[in-house]
Amino acid sequence: MTGGITNSSAFNRRAMLGGAAAAVSVGLLPFSVAGCAPGSGNRIRAYWWGDNALNKAVRTVLSGYADSHGLAVSTESAPFDGYWDKLATQTGGGNPPDLIMMSASYLPEYASKKTLLALDDHVGKGTDTASLDTAALDEGLTEFGSVDGKLYAVVAATNALGLVTDHDALAGLGLKDPTDAMDWDALGSLATKINKLSSGKVYGLQDSGGDLVAFTVWLRQQGTELFDDDGKLAASRQQFAGWLAWWQRMREQGGVMPAKLTAQGSGEISTSGLVTKKAAMGIAWTQDFVSLSGLVDDDLRITLLPSAGEEEGNWINAASLWSASADTKHSDDVVGLINHLVTSEESARTLKTVLGGPPTEQARKIVAPTLDGPDKAAIEFMQAITEHSRPLNRLWPPAFTVLRTEFTRINESIGFGKTSVQKGVSDFFAAAAKNDAA
């Protein structure tokens, strides 16, 4: 039986703010790779989000598996934002992909709608094509794929938020890079100094005031979680106001890009402040740091976020996960693909860090000696995060995706002067109440 792989992709790099993917669209690129190994001959559809490098690497891994197992795998990829609209359309229309890239923030929603296959019966099953070796994952990662006690996804890679700095830009102004010991006020002072020394040509920071994940880090540094164990908001209105007001003050002082500039580059990493040289620093996920480094000639560096208290606020996050559709007719084949993507040596050597940090110790040992430059820096940063992080008290509740979008909208409205900080906080809590999170 002949296996092979076909592809249809709209290529995009992921955006910095909030870890969302950006729209740098390229035309559809169909191709096929034939295989000749005996196997089921089943046709599997795979769907994920990612940039050019990620798409190429994932297709290579899937192609190798399809070739050796006699499968036919068709692949699709899309921008992060457009990805979810298309996935919702496909699942709602009864035509979901078999293999689905999932986000921890969307997982509860899709699991609650019974659109994903529960994978528990496949864990440690022992057959080549239908077993999940979740024991190989780093401690604590399995929980990211669990909802209400059932496993619906397997972590594909890990990441964490960090502060990305254009070392060359700061050095050109006679300034030193931020350090791990810096607090948020010191970061604000550095940001406004960058703007002043550059005669207003460069802003200190990209605007992350609407990033609910960055806000969560800031909260946890002060000993507060964003959500309590029941999925309700645990942070106070005063804490929300304090965060939003800090970013607005930075915008007014030139430390942060103005709302108009931020909006012009919103959603596209290629037009973000660090790439266009409008900002010298920004908050980014580790894999976005690698993508940014590939788009500029300057020396970009990543370090820990500033501190706001005595506690560690960051955590090792699931950058992405792999799930199977509840409607798939080939669950054993899909489970085999997931296990291959996550635990095989071939996958580790091919994917390296394009998805984020490898989720197993074995994969990191394979990958580490082959890395240099930004990839090596990203792995070293993730190692530092293990010593400066603590697990979240709970995974994101179903309301998170709606509230994340609302938080971004509110910060933008404050930046444009369309609403006040206090009104924005009231609007956010109203949205939380409407979505059973307050």
mmCIF file of N, CA, C and O in Angstrom, residues 358-406:
data_model
loop_
_atom_site.group_PDB
_atom_site.id
_atom_site.type_symbol
_atom_site.label_atom_id
_atom_site.label_comp_id
_atom_site.label_asym_id
_atom_site.label_seq_id
_atom_site.Cartn_x
_atom_site.Cartn_y
_atom_site.Cartn_z
ATOM 1 N N PRO A 358 11.639 21.494 23.590
ATOM 2 C CA PRO A 358 11.256 20.080 23.546
ATOM 3 C C PRO A 358 10.649 19.649 24.878
ATOM 4 O O PRO A 358 11.159 20.012 25.942
ATOM 5 N N PRO A 359 9.563 18.839 24.864
ATOM 6 C CA PRO A 359 8.848 18.499 26.094
ATOM 7 C C PRO A 359 9.394 17.296 26.848
ATOM 8 O O PRO A 359 8.832 16.906 27.862
ATOM 9 N N THR A 360 10.480 16.689 26.335
ATOM 10 C CA THR A 360 11.068 15.534 27.015
ATOM 11 C C THR A 360 12.556 15.743 27.214
ATOM 12 O O THR A 360 13.215 16.434 26.427
ATOM 13 N N GLU A 361 13.082 15.128 28.253
ATOM 14 C CA GLU A 361 14.519 15.225 28.532
ATOM 15 C C GLU A 361 15.332 14.592 27.413
ATOM 16 O O GLU A 361 16.370 15.117 27.011
ATOM 17 N N GLN A 362 14.831 13.464 26.885
ATOM 18 C CA GLN A 362 15.543 12.792 25.794
ATOM 19 C C GLN A 362 15.670 13.717 24.584
ATOM 20 O O GLN A 362 16.737 13.813 23.974
ATOM 21 N N ALA A 363 14.591 14.418 24.245
ATOM 22 C CA ALA A 363 14.627 15.304 23.083
ATOM 23 C C ALA A 363 15.613 16.445 23.291
ATOM 24 O O ALA A 363 16.340 16.827 22.373
ATOM 25 N N ARG A 364 15.648 16.985 24.495
ATOM 26 C CA ARG A 364 16.587 18.091 24.771
ATOM 27 C C ARG A 364 18.031 17.624 24.662
ATOM 28 O O ARG A 364 18.901 18.362 24.184
ATOM 29 N N LYS A 365 18.322 16.413 25.109
ATOM 30 C CA LYS A 365 19.672 15.878 24.999
ATOM 31 C C LYS A 365 20.068 15.693 23.534
ATOM 32 O O LYS A 365 21.231 15.878 23.172
ATOM 33 N N ILE A 366 19.118 15.322 22.719
ATOM 34 C CA ILE A 366 19.385 15.138 21.293
ATOM 35 C C ILE A 366 19.612 16.476 20.611
ATOM 36 O O ILE A 366 20.515 16.647 19.782
ATOM 37 N N VAL A 367 18.791 17.463 20.966
ATOM 38 C CA VAL A 367 18.773 18.746 20.273
ATOM 39 C C VAL A 367 19.891 19.691 20.719
ATOM 40 O O VAL A 367 20.503 20.380 19.898
ATOM 41 N N ALA A 368 20.140 19.754 22.023
ATOM 42 C CA ALA A 368 21.038 20.764 22.582
ATOM 43 C C ALA A 368 22.381 20.890 21.872
ATOM 44 O O ALA A 368 22.825 22.005 21.556
ATOM 45 N N PRO A 369 23.084 19.789 21.587
ATOM 46 C CA PRO A 369 24.404 19.922 20.949
ATOM 47 C C PRO A 369 24.349 20.475 19.528
ATOM 48 O O PRO A 369 25.373 20.893 18.984
ATOM 49 N N THR A 370 23.171 20.470 18.916
ATOM 50 C CA THR A 370 23.059 20.913 17.518
ATOM 51 C C THR A 370 22.695 22.390 17.401
ATOM 52 O O THR A 370 22.631 22.914 16.290
ATOM 53 N N LEU A 371 22.453 23.060 18.524
ATOM 54 C CA LEU A 371 21.929 24.428 18.494
ATOM 55 C C LEU A 371 23.021 25.477 18.658
ATOM 56 O O LEU A 371 24.049 25.235 19.288
ATOM 57 N N ASP A 372 22.759 26.634 18.082
ATOM 58 C CA ASP A 372 23.598 27.792 18.328
ATOM 59 C C ASP A 372 22.718 29.042 18.186
ATOM 60 O O ASP A 372 21.534 28.947 17.877
ATOM 61 N N GLY A 373 23.301 30.192 18.413
ATOM 62 C CA GLY A 373 22.580 31.442 18.232
ATOM 63 C C GLY A 373 21.296 31.536 19.032
ATOM 64 O O GLY A 373 21.230 31.092 20.190
ATOM 65 N N PRO A 374 20.222 32.086 18.450
ATOM 66 C CA PRO A 374 18.961 32.277 19.161
ATOM 67 C C PRO A 374 18.347 30.975 19.672
ATOM 68 O O PRO A 374 17.747 30.961 20.746
ATOM 69 N N ASP A 375 18.486 29.890 18.909
ATOM 70 C CA ASP A 375 17.936 28.612 19.362
ATOM 71 C C ASP A 375 18.592 28.169 20.667
ATOM 72 O O ASP A 375 17.919 27.716 21.599
ATOM 73 N N LYS A 376 19.913 28.301 20.721
ATOM 74 C CA LYS A 376 20.634 27.940 21.937
ATOM 75 C C LYS A 376 20.243 28.863 23.082
ATOM 76 O O LYS A 376 20.037 28.415 24.226
ATOM 77 N N ALA A 377 20.107 30.162 22.794
ATOM 78 C CA ALA A 377 19.718 31.121 23.824
ATOM 79 C C ALA A 377 18.330 30.807 24.373
ATOM 80 O O ALA A 377 18.069 30.955 25.568
ATOM 81 N N ALA A 378 17.417 30.362 23.485
ATOM 82 C CA ALA A 378 16.062 30.032 23.919
ATOM 83 C C ALA A 378 16.061 28.831 24.852
ATOM 84 O O ALA A 378 15.353 28.818 25.869
ATOM 85 N N ILE A 379 16.852 27.814 24.521
ATOM 86 C CA ILE A 379 16.942 26.633 25.383
ATOM 87 C C ILE A 379 17.557 26.999 26.730
ATOM 88 O O ILE A 379 17.111 26.544 27.790
ATOM 89 N N GLU A 380 18.584 27.830 26.711
ATOM 90 C CA GLU A 380 19.222 28.262 27.963
ATOM 91 C C GLU A 380 18.253 29.091 28.802
ATOM 92 O O GLU A 380 18.238 28.987 30.033
ATOM 93 N N PHE A 381 17.442 29.906 28.136
ATOM 94 C CA PHE A 381 16.436 30.687 28.851
ATOM 95 C C PHE A 381 15.414 29.761 29.521
ATOM 96 O O PHE A 381 15.033 29.970 30.677
ATOM 97 N N MET A 382 14.966 28.737 28.800
ATOM 98 C CA MET A 382 14.003 27.797 29.382
ATOM 99 C C MET A 382 14.607 27.055 30.566
ATOM 100 O O MET A 382 13.906 26.736 31.534
ATOM 101 N N GLN A 383 15.900 26.793 30.515
ATOM 102 C CA GLN A 383 16.556 26.170 31.659
ATOM 103 C C GLN A 383 16.533 27.115 32.854
ATOM 104 O O GLN A 383 16.300 26.704 33.996
ATOM 105 N N ALA A 384 16.767 28.410 32.605
ATOM 106 C CA ALA A 384 16.706 29.395 33.685
ATOM 107 C C ALA A 384 15.303 29.491 34.255
ATOM 108 O O ALA A 384 15.117 29.676 35.468
ATOM 109 N N ILE A 385 14.295 29.344 33.391
ATOM 110 C CA ILE A 385 12.906 29.422 33.844
ATOM 111 C C ILE A 385 12.588 28.294 34.823
ATOM 112 O O ILE A 385 11.792 28.479 35.752
ATOM 113 N N THR A 386 13.191 27.134 34.638
ATOM 114 C CA THR A 386 12.919 26.029 35.565
ATOM 115 C C THR A 386 13.303 26.398 36.996
ATOM 116 O O THR A 386 12.740 25.857 37.948
ATOM 117 N N GLU A 387 14.242 27.314 37.131
ATOM 118 C CA GLU A 387 14.686 27.730 38.465
ATOM 119 C C GLU A 387 13.976 28.994 38.937
ATOM 120 O O GLU A 387 14.152 29.435 40.072
ATOM 121 N N HIS A 388 13.191 29.610 38.057
ATOM 122 C CA HIS A 388 12.499 30.852 38.393
ATOM 123 C C HIS A 388 11.042 30.775 37.952
ATOM 124 O O HIS A 388 10.532 31.660 37.256
ATOM 125 N N SER A 389 10.367 29.723 38.365
ATOM 126 C CA SER A 389 8.970 29.549 37.992
ATOM 127 C C SER A 389 8.279 28.667 39.016
ATOM 128 O O SER A 389 8.919 28.025 39.841
ATOM 129 N N ARG A 390 6.962 28.662 38.937
ATOM 130 C CA ARG A 390 6.164 27.746 39.741
ATOM 131 C C ARG A 390 4.878 27.461 38.968
ATOM 132 O O ARG A 390 4.397 28.312 38.213
ATOM 133 N N PRO A 391 4.315 26.263 39.131
ATOM 134 C CA PRO A 391 3.146 25.886 38.329
ATOM 135 C C PRO A 391 1.950 26.799 38.593
ATOM 136 O O PRO A 391 1.790 27.356 39.688
ATOM 137 N N LEU A 392 1.117 26.950 37.585
ATOM 138 C CA LEU A 392 -0.152 27.644 37.772
ATOM 139 C C LEU A 392 -1.017 26.873 38.766
ATOM 140 O O LEU A 392 -0.900 25.645 38.880
ATOM 141 N N ASN A 393 -1.887 27.591 39.460
ATOM 142 C CA ASN A 393 -2.776 26.919 40.411
ATOM 143 C C ASN A 393 -3.819 26.064 39.697
ATOM 144 O O ASN A 393 -4.341 25.096 40.260
ATOM 145 N N ARG A 394 -4.128 26.433 38.433
ATOM 146 C CA ARG A 394 -5.087 25.676 37.639
ATOM 147 C C ARG A 394 -4.875 26.014 36.168
ATOM 148 O O ARG A 394 -4.228 27.006 35.823
ATOM 149 N N LEU A 395 -5.428 25.191 35.302
ATOM 150 C CA LEU A 395 -5.381 25.501 33.884
ATOM 151 C C LEU A 395 -6.434 26.562 33.573
ATOM 152 O O LEU A 395 -7.325 26.841 34.380
ATOM 153 N N TRP A 396 -6.328 27.169 32.388
ATOM 154 C CA TRP A 396 -7.266 28.234 32.040
ATOM 155 C C TRP A 396 -8.689 27.708 31.991
ATOM 156 O O TRP A 396 -8.954 26.663 31.381
ATOM 157 N N PRO A 397 -9.647 28.441 32.564
ATOM 158 C CA PRO A 397 -11.058 28.054 32.455
ATOM 159 C C PRO A 397 -11.590 28.381 31.059
ATOM 160 O O PRO A 397 -10.950 29.112 30.292
ATOM 161 N N PRO A 398 -12.772 27.874 30.711
ATOM 162 C CA PRO A 398 -13.323 28.127 29.370
ATOM 163 C C PRO A 398 -13.454 29.609 29.023
ATOM 164 O O PRO A 398 -13.363 29.982 27.849
ATOM 165 N N ALA A 399 -13.654 30.465 30.025
ATOM 166 C CA ALA A 399 -13.849 31.900 29.765
ATOM 167 C C ALA A 399 -12.559 32.606 29.340
ATOM 168 O O ALA A 399 -12.616 33.751 28.882
ATOM 169 N N PHE A 400 -11.426 31.953 29.479
ATOM 170 C CA PHE A 400 -10.150 32.637 29.260
ATOM 171 C C PHE A 400 -10.026 33.231 27.863
ATOM 172 O O PHE A 400 -9.557 34.358 27.704
ATOM 173 N N THR A 401 -10.401 32.491 26.836
ATOM 174 C CA THR A 401 -10.201 32.979 25.474
ATOM 175 C C THR A 401 -11.003 34.252 25.215
ATOM 176 O O THR A 401 -10.506 35.190 24.576
ATOM 177 N N VAL A 402 -12.239 34.310 25.724
ATOM 178 C CA VAL A 402 -13.063 35.516 25.558
ATOM 179 C C VAL A 402 -12.464 36.678 26.338
ATOM 180 O O VAL A 402 -12.362 37.801 25.826
ATOM 181 N N LEU A 403 -12.038 36.410 27.561
ATOM 182 C CA LEU A 403 -11.486 37.474 28.403
ATOM 183 C C LEU A 403 -10.135 37.959 27.889
ATOM 184 O O LEU A 403 -9.796 39.141 28.023
ATOM 185 N N ARG A 404 -9.382 37.086 27.282
ATOM 186 C CA ARG A 404 -8.095 37.485 26.718
ATOM 187 C C ARG A 404 -8.308 38.498 25.591
ATOM 188 O O ARG A 404 -7.602 39.513 25.514
ATOM 189 N N THR A 405 -9.277 38.232 24.733
ATOM 190 C CA THR A 405 -9.594 39.156 23.649
ATOM 191 C C THR A 405 -10.124 40.478 24.197
ATOM 192 O O THR A 405 -9.757 41.562 23.713
ATOM 193 N N GLU A 406 -10.963 40.410 25.211
ATOM 194 C CA GLU A 406 -11.539 41.619 25.807
ATOM 195 C C GLU A 406 -10.465 42.474 26.474
ATOM 196 O O GLU A 406 -10.485 43.699 26.380
#
